[in-house]
JSON list of C-alpha atoms in Angstrom, two decimals:
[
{"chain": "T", "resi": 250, "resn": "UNK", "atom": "CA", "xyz": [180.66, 210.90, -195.60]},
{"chain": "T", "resi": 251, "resn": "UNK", "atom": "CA", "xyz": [177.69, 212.16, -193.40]},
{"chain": "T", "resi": 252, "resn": "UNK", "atom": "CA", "xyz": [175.79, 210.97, -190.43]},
{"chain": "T", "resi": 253, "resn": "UNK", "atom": "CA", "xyz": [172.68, 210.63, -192.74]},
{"chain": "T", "resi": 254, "resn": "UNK", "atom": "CA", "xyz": [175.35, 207.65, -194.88]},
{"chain": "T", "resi": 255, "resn": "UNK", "atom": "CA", "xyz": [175.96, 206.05, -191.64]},
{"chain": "T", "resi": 256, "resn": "UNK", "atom": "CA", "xyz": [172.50, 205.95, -190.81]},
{"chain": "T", "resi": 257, "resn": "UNK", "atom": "CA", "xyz": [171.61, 204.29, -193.87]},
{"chain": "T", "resi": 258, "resn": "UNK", "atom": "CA", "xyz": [174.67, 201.94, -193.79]},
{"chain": "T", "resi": 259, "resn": "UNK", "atom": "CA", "xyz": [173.76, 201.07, -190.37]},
{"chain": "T", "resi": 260, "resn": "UNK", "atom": "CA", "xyz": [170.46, 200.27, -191.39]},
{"chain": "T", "resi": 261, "resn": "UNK", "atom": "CA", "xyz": [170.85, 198.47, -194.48]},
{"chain": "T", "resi": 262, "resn": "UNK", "atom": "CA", "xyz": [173.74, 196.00, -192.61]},
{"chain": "T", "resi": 263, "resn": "UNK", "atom": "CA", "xyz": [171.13, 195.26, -190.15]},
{"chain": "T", "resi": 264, "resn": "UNK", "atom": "CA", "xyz": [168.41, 194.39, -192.75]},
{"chain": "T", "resi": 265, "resn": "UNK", "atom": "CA", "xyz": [171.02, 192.17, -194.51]},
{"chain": "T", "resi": 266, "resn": "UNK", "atom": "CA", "xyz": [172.01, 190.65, -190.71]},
{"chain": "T", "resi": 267, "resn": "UNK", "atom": "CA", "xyz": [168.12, 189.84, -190.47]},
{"chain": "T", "resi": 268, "resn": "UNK", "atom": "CA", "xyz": [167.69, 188.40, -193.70]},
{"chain": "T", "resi": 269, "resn": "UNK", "atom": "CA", "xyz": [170.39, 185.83, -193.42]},
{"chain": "T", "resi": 270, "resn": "UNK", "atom": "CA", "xyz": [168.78, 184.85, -190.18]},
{"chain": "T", "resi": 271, "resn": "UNK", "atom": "CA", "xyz": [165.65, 184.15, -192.00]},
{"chain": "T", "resi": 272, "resn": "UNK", "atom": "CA", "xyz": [167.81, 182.15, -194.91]},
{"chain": "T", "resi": 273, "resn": "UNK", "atom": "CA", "xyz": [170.09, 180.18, -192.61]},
{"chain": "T", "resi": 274, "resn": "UNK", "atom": "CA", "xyz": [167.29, 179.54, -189.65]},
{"chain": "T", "resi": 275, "resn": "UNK", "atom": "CA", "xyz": [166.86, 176.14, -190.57]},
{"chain": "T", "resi": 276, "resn": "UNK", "atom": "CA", "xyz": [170.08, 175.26, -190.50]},
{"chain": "T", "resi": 277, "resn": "UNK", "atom": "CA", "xyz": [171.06, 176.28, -187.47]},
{"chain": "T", "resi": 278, "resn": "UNK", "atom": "CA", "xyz": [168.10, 174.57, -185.67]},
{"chain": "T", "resi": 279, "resn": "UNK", "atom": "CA", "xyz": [168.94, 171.39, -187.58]},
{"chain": "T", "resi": 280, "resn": "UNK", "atom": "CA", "xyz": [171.87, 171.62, -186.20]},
{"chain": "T", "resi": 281, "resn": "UNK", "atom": "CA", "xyz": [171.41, 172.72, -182.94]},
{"chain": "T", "resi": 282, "resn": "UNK", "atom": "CA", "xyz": [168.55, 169.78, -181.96]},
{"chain": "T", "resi": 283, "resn": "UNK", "atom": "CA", "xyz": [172.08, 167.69, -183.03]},
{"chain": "T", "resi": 284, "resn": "UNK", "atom": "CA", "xyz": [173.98, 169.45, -181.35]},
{"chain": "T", "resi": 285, "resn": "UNK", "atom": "CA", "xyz": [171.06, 169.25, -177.91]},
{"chain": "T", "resi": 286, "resn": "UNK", "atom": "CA", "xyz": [170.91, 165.60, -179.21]},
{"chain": "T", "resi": 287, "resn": "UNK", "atom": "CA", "xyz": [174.67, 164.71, -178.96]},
{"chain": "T", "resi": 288, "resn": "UNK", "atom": "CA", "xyz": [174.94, 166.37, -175.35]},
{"chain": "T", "resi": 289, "resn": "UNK", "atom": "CA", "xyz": [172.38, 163.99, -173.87]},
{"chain": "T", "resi": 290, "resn": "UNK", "atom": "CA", "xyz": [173.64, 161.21, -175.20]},
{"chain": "T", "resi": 291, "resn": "UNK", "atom": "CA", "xyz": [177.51, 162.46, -173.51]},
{"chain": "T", "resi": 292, "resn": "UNK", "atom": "CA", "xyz": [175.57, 162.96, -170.45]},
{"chain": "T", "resi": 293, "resn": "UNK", "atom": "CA", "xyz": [174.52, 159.44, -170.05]},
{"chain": "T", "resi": 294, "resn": "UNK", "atom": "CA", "xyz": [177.75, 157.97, -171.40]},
{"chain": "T", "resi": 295, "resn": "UNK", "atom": "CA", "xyz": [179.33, 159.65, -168.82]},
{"chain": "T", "resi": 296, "resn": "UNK", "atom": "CA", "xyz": [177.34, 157.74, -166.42]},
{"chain": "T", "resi": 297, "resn": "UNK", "atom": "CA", "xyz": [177.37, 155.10, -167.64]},
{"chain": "T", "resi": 298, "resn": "UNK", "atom": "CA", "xyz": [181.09, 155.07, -167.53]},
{"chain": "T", "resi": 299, "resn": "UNK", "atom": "CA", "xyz": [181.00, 156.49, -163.85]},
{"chain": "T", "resi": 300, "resn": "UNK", "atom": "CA", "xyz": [179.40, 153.11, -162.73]},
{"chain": "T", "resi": 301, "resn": "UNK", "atom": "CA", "xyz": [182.25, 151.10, -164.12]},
{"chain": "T", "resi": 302, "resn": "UNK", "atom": "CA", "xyz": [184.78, 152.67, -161.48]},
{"chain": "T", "resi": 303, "resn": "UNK", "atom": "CA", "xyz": [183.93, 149.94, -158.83]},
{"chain": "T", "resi": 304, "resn": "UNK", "atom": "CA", "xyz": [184.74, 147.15, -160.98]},
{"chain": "T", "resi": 305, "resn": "UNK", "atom": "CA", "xyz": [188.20, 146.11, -159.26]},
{"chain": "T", "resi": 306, "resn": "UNK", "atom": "CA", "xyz": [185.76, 145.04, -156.49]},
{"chain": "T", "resi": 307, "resn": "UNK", "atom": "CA", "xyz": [184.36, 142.85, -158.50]},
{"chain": "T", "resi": 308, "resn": "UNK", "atom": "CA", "xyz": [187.75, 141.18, -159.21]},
{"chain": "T", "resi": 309, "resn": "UNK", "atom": "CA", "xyz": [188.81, 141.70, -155.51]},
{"chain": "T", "resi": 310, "resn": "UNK", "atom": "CA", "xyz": [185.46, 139.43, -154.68]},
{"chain": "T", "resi": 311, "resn": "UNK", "atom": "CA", "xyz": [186.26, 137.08, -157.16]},
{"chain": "T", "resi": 312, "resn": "UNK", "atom": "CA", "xyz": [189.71, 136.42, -155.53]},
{"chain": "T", "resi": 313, "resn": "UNK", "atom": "CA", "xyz": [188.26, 136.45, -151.81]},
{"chain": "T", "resi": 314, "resn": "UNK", "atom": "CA", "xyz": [185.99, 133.86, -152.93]},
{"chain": "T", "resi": 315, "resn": "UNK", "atom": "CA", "xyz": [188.28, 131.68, -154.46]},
{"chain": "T", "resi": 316, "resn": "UNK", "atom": "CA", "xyz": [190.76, 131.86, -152.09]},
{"chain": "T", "resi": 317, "resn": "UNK", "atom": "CA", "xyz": [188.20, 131.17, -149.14]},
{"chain": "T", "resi": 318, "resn": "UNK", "atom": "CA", "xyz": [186.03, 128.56, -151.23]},
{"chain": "T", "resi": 319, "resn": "UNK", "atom": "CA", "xyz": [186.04, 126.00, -147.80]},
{"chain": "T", "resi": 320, "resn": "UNK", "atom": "CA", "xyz": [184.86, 128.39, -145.67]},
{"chain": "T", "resi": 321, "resn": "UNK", "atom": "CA", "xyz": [182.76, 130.44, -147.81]},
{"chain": "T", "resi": 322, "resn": "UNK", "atom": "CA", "xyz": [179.54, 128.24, -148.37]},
{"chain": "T", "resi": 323, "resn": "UNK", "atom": "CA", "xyz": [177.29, 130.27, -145.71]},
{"chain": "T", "resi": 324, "resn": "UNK", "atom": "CA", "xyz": [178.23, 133.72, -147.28]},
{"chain": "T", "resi": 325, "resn": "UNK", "atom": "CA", "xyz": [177.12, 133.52, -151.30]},
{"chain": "T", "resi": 326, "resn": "UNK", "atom": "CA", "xyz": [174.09, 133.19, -153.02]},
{"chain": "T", "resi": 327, "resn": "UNK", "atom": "CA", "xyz": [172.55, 130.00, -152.06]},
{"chain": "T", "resi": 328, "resn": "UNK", "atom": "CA", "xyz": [171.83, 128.72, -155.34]},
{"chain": "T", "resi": 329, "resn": "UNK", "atom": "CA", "xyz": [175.05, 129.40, -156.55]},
{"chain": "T", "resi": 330, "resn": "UNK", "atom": "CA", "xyz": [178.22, 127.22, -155.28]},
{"chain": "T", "resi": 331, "resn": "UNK", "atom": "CA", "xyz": [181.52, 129.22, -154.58]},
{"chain": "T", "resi": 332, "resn": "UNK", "atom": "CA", "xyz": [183.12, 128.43, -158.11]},
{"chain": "T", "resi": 333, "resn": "UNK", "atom": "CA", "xyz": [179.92, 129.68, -159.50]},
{"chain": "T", "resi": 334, "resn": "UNK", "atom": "CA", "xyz": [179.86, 133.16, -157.52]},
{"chain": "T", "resi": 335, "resn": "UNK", "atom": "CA", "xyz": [183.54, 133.42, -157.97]},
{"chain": "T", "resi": 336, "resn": "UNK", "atom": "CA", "xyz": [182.66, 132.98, -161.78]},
{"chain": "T", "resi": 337, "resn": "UNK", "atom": "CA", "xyz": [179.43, 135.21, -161.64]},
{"chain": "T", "resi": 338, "resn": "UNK", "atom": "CA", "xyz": [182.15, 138.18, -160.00]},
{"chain": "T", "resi": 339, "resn": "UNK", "atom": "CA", "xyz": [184.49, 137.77, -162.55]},
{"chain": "T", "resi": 340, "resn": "UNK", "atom": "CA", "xyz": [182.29, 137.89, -165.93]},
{"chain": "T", "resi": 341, "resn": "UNK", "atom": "CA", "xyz": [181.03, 140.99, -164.20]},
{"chain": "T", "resi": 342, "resn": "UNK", "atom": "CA", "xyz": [184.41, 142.37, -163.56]},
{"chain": "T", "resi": 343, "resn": "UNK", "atom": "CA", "xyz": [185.05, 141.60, -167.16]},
{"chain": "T", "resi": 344, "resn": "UNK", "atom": "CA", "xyz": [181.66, 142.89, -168.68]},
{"chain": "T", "resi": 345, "resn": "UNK", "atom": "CA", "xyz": [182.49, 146.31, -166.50]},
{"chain": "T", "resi": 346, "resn": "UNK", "atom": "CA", "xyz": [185.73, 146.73, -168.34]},
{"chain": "T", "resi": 347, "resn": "UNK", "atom": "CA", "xyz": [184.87, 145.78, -171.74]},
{"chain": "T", "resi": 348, "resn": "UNK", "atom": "CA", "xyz": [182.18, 148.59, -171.10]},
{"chain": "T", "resi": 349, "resn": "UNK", "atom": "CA", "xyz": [184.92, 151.21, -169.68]},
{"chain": "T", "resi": 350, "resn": "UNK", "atom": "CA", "xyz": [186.93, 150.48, -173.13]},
{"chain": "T", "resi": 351, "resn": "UNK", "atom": "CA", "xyz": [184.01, 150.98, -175.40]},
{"chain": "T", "resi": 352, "resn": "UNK", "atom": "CA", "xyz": [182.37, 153.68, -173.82]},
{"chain": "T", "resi": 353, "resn": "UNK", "atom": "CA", "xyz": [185.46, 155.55, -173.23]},
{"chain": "T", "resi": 354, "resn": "UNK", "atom": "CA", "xyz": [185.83, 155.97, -177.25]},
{"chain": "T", "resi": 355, "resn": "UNK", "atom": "CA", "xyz": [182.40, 156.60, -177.74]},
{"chain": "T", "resi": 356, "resn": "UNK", "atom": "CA", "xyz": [182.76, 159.59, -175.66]},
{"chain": "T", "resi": 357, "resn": "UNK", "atom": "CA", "xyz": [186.08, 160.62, -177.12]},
{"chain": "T", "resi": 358, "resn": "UNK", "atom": "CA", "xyz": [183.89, 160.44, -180.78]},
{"chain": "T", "resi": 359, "resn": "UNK", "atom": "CA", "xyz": [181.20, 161.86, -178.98]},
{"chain": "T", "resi": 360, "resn": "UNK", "atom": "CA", "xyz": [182.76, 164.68, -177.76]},
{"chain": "T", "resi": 361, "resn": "UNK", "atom": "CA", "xyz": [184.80, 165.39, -180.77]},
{"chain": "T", "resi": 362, "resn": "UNK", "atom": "CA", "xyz": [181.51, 165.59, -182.97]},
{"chain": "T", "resi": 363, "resn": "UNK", "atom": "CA", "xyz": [179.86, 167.75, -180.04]},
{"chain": "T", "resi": 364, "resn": "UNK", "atom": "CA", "xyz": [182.56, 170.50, -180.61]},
{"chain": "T", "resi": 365, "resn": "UNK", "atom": "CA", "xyz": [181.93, 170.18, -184.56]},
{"chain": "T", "resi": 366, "resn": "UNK", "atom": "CA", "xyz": [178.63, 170.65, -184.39]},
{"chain": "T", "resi": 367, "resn": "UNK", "atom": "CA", "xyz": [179.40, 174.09, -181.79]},
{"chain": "T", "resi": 368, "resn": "UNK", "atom": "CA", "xyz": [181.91, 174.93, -184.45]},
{"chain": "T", "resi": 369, "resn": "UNK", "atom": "CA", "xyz": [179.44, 174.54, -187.06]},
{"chain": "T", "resi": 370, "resn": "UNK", "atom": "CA", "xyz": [176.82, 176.85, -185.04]},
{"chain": "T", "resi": 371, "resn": "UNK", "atom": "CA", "xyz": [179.48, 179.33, -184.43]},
{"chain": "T", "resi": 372, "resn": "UNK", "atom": "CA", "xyz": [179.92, 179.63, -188.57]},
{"chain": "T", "resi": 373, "resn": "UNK", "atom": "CA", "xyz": [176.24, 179.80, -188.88]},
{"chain": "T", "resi": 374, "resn": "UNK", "atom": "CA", "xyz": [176.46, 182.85, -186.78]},
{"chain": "T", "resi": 375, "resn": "UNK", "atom": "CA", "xyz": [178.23, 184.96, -189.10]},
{"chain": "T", "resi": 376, "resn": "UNK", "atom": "CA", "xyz": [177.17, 183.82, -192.52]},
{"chain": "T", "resi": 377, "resn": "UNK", "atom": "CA", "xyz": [176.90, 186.91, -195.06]},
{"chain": "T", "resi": 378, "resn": "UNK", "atom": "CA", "xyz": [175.22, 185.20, -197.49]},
{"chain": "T", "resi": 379, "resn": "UNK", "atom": "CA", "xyz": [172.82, 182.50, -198.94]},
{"chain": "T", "resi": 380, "resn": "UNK", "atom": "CA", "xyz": [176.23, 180.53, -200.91]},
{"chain": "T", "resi": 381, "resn": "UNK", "atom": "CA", "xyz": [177.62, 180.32, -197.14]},
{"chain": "T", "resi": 382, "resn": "UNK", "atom": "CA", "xyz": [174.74, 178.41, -195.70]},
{"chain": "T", "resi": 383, "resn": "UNK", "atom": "CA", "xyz": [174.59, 176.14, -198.74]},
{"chain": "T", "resi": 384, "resn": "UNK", "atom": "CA", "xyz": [178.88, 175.61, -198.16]},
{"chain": "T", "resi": 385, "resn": "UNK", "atom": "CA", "xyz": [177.92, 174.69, -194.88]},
{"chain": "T", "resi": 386, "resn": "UNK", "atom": "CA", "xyz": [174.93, 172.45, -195.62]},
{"chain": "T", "resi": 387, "resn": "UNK", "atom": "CA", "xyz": [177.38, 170.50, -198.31]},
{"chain": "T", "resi": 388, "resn": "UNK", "atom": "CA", "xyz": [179.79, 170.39, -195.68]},
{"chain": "T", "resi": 389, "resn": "UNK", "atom": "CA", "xyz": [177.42, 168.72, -193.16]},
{"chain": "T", "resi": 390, "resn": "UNK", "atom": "CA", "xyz": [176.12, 166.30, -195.93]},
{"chain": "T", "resi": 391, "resn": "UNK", "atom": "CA", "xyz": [179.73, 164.82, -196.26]},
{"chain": "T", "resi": 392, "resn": "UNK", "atom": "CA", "xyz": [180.45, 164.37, -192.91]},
{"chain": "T", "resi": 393, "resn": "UNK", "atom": "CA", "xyz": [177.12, 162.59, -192.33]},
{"chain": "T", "resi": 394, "resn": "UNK", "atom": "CA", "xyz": [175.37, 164.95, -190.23]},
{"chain": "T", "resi": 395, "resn": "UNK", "atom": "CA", "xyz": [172.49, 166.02, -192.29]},
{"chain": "T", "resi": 396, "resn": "UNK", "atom": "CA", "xyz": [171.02, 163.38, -194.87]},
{"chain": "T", "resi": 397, "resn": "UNK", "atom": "CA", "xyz": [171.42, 163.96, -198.55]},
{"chain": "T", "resi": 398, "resn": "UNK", "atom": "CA", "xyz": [168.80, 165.76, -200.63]},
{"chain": "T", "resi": 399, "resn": "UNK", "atom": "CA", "xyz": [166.18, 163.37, -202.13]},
{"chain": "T", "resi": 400, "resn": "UNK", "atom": "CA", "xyz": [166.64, 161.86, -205.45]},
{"chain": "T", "resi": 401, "resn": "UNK", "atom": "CA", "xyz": [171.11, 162.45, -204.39]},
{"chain": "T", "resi": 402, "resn": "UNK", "atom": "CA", "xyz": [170.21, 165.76, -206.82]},
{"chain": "T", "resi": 403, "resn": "UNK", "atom": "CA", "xyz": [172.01, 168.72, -205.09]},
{"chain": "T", "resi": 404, "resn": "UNK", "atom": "CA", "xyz": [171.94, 172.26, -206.80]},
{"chain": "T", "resi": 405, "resn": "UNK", "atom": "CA", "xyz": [176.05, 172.82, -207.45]},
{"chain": "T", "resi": 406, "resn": "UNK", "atom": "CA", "xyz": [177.27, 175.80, -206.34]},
{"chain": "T", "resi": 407, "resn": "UNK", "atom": "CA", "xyz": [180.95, 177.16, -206.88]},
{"chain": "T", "resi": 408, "resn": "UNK", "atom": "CA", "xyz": [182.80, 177.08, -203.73]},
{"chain": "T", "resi": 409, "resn": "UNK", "atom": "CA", "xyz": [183.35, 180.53, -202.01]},
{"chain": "T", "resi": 410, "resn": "UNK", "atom": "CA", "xyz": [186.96, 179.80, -200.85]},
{"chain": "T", "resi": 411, "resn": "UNK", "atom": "CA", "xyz": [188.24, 181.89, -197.72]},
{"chain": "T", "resi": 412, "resn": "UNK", "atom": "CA", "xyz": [187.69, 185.50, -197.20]},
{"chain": "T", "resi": 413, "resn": "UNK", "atom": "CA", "xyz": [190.54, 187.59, -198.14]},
{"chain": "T", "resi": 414, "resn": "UNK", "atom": "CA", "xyz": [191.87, 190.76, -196.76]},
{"chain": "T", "resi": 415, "resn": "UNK", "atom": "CA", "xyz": [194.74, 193.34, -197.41]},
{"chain": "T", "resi": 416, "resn": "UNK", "atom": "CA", "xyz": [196.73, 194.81, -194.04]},
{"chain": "T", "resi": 417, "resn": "UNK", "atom": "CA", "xyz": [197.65, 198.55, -194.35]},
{"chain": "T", "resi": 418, "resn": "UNK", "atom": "CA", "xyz": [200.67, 196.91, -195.04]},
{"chain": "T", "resi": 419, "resn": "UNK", "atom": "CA", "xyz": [199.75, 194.91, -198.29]},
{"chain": "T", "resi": 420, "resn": "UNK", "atom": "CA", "xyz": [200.19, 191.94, -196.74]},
{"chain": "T", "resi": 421, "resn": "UNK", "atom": "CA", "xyz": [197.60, 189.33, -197.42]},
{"chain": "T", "resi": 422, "resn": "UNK", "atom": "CA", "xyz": [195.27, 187.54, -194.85]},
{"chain": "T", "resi": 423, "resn": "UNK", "atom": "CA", "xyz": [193.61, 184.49, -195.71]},
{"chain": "T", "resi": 424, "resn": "UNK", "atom": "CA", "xyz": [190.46, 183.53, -193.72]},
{"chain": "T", "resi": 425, "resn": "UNK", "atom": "CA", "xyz": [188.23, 180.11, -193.17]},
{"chain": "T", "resi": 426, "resn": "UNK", "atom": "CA", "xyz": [184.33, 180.59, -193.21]},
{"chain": "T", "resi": 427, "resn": "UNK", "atom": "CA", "xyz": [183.52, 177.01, -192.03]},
{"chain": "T", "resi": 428, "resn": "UNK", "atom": "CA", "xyz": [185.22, 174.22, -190.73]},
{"chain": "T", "resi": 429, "resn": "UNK", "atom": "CA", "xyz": [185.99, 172.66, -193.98]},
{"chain": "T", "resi": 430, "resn": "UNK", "atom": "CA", "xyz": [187.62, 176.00, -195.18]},
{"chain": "T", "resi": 431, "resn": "UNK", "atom": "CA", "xyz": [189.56, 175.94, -191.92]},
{"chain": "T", "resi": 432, "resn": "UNK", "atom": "CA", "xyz": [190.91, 173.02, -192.55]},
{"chain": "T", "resi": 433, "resn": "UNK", "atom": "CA", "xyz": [191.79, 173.55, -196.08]},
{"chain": "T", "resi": 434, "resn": "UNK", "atom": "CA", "xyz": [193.28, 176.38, -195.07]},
{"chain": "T", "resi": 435, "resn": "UNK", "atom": "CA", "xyz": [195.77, 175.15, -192.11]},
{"chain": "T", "resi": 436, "resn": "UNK", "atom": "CA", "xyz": [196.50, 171.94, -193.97]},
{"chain": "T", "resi": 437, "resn": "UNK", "atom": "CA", "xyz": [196.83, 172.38, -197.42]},
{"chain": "T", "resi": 438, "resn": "UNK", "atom": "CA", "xyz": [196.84, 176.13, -198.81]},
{"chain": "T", "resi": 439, "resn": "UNK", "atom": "CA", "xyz": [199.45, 177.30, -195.66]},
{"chain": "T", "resi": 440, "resn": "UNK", "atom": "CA", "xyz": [203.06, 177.14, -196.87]},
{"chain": "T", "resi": 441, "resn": "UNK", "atom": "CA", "xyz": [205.71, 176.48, -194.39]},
{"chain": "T", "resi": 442, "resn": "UNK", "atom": "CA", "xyz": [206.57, 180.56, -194.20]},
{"chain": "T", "resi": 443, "resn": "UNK", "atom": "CA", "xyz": [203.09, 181.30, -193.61]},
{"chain": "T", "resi": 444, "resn": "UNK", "atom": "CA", "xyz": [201.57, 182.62, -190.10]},
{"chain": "T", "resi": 445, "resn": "UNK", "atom": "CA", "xyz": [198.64, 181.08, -188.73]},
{"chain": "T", "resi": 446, "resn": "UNK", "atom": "CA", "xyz": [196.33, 182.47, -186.06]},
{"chain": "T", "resi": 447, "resn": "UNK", "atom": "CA", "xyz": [193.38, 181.31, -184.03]},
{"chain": "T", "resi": 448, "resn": "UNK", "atom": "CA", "xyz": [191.79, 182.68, -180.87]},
{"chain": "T", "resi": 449, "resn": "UNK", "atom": "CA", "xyz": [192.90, 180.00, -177.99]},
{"chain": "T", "resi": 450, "resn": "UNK", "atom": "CA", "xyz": [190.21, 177.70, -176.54]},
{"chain": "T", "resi": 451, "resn": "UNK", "atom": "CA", "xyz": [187.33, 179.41, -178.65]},
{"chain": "T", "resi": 452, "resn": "UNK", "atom": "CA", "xyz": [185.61, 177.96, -182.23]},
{"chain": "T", "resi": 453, "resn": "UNK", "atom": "CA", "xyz": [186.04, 180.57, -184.73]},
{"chain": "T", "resi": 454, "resn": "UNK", "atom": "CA", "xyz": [187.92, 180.73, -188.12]},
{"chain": "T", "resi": 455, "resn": "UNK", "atom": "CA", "xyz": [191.68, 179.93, -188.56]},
{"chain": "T", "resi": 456, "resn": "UNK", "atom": "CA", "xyz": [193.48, 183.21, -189.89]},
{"chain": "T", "resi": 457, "resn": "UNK", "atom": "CA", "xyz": [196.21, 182.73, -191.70]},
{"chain": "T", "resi": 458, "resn": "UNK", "atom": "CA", "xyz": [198.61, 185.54, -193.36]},
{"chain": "T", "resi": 459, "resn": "UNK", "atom": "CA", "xyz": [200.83, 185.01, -195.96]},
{"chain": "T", "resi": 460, "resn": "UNK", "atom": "CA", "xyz": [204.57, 185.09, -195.66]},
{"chain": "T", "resi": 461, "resn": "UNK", "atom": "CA", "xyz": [207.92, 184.41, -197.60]},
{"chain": "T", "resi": 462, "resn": "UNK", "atom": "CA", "xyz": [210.83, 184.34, -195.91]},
{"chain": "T", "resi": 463, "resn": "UNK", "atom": "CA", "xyz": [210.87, 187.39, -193.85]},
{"chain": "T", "resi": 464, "resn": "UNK", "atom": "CA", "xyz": [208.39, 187.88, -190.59]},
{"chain": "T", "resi": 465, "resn": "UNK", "atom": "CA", "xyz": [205.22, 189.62, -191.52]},
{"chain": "T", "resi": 466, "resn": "UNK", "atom": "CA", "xyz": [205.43, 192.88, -190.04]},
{"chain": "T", "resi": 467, "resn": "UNK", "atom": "CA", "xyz": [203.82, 193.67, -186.04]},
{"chain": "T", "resi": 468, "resn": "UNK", "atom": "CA", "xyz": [200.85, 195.66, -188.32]},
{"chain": "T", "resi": 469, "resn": "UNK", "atom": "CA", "xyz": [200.26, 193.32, -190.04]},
{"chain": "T", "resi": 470, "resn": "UNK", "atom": "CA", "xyz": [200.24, 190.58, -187.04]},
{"chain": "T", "resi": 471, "resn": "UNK", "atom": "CA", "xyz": [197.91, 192.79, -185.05]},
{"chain": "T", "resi": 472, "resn": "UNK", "atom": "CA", "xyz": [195.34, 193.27, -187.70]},
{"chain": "T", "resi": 473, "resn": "UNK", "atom": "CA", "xyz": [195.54, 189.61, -188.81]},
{"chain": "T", "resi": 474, "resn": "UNK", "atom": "CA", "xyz": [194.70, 188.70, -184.95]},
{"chain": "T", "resi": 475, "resn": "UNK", "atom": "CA", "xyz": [191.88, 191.27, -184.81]},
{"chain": "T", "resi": 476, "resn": "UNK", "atom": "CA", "xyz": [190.27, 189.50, -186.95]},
{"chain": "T", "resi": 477, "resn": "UNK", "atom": "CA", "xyz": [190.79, 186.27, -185.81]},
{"chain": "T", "resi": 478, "resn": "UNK", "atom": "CA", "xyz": [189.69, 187.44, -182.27]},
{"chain": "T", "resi": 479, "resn": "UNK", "atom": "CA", "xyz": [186.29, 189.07, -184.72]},
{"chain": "T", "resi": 480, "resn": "UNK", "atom": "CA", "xyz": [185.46, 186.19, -186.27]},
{"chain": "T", "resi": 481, "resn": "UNK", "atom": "CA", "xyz": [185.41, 183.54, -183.32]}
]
């Protein structure tokens, strides 16, 4: 209406911005020690698994030795005889790819909870209010990352559910505010006709706009995607 409403609009949104800093602070250091936490621990899995890539020579040793075990006395550890450094080679070669196996899904699991916990830190980002932070902290509880309150007495709050917006078109756009309410979103509320959205290879909320049996029109697809692209 006038530049001295913006002013005060701009203003007030940036006091609100600040105070839901303050509110969901903890939180998001919580989670981003975890998050610190979980990228260490990749790291050295990593390495670990790195120094299982020579294990075929281990096997290839074990072989050699067995196949050479008359002329191999002078060559192996000399309180060892061949069968027994042909044996030592192959439990290594074994231990090395029992390791490869189980480290290989602990960094698959690893990795998958690294990008939750991103994901999670990208919804902290943009919380509007105090109910968001507590969604959020619920939603961590139940997927084990933060412990449960003490005494298992946690206040209950009524679920948010997903933002909701009108195009210029009247068509409605549905929109997740945490991972939970992305997934509630794309897998259960989204009817076959529907068109979901989500900005490629970035965390940020899944977008979906509701259809019938006709193709939501290009406004409506453009605005829906704006805010997709706004809310990553």
């Amino acid at each position: 209406g006038s530049f001295s409403d913006l002013l005060d609009e701009f203003y007030s949104g940036r006091e609100r911005a600040e105070r839901m800093r303050r509110v969901s602070h903890d939180t998001t250091k919580t989670v981003k020690t975890l998050r610190d936490r979980q990228a260490r621990k990749l790291s050295q899995q990593r390495a670990e698994l790195a120094r299982t890539a020579d294990r075929e020579e281990l096997r290839k040793r074990g072989d050699l030795i067995t196949a050479n075990l008359w002329r191999a006395e002078n060559r192996l550890a000399p309180l060892k005889t061949p069968q027994q450094n042909a044996a030592a080679a192959y439990k290594e070669y074994k231990k090395a790819a029992a390791a490869e196996q189980h480290l290989t899904k602990l960094i698959a699991e690893g990795e998958a909870m690294l990008d939750y916990l991103e994901s999670t830190l990208d919804s902290l980002s943009r919380v509007t209010s105090e109910k968001e932070v507590a969604e959020i902290r619920r939603e961590l509880t139940a997927a084990g990352v933060l412990r449960a309150p003490k005494g298992g007495k946690e206040r209950k709050i009524k679920p948010l559910g997903p933002m909701r917006y009108v195009s210029s078109t009247g068509s409605e756009i549905l929109i997740g505010r945490s991972n939970a309410q992305n997934d509630e979103l794309t897998l259960k509320t989204a009817r076959r006709t529907d068109i979901w959205l989500h900005v490629q290879k970035v965390h940020g909320s899944h977008v979906i706009i509701r259809a019938e049996d006709t193709r939501p029109d290009d406004r409506t697809i453009e605005e829906a995607a704006s805010l997709a692209a706004y809310f990553s």
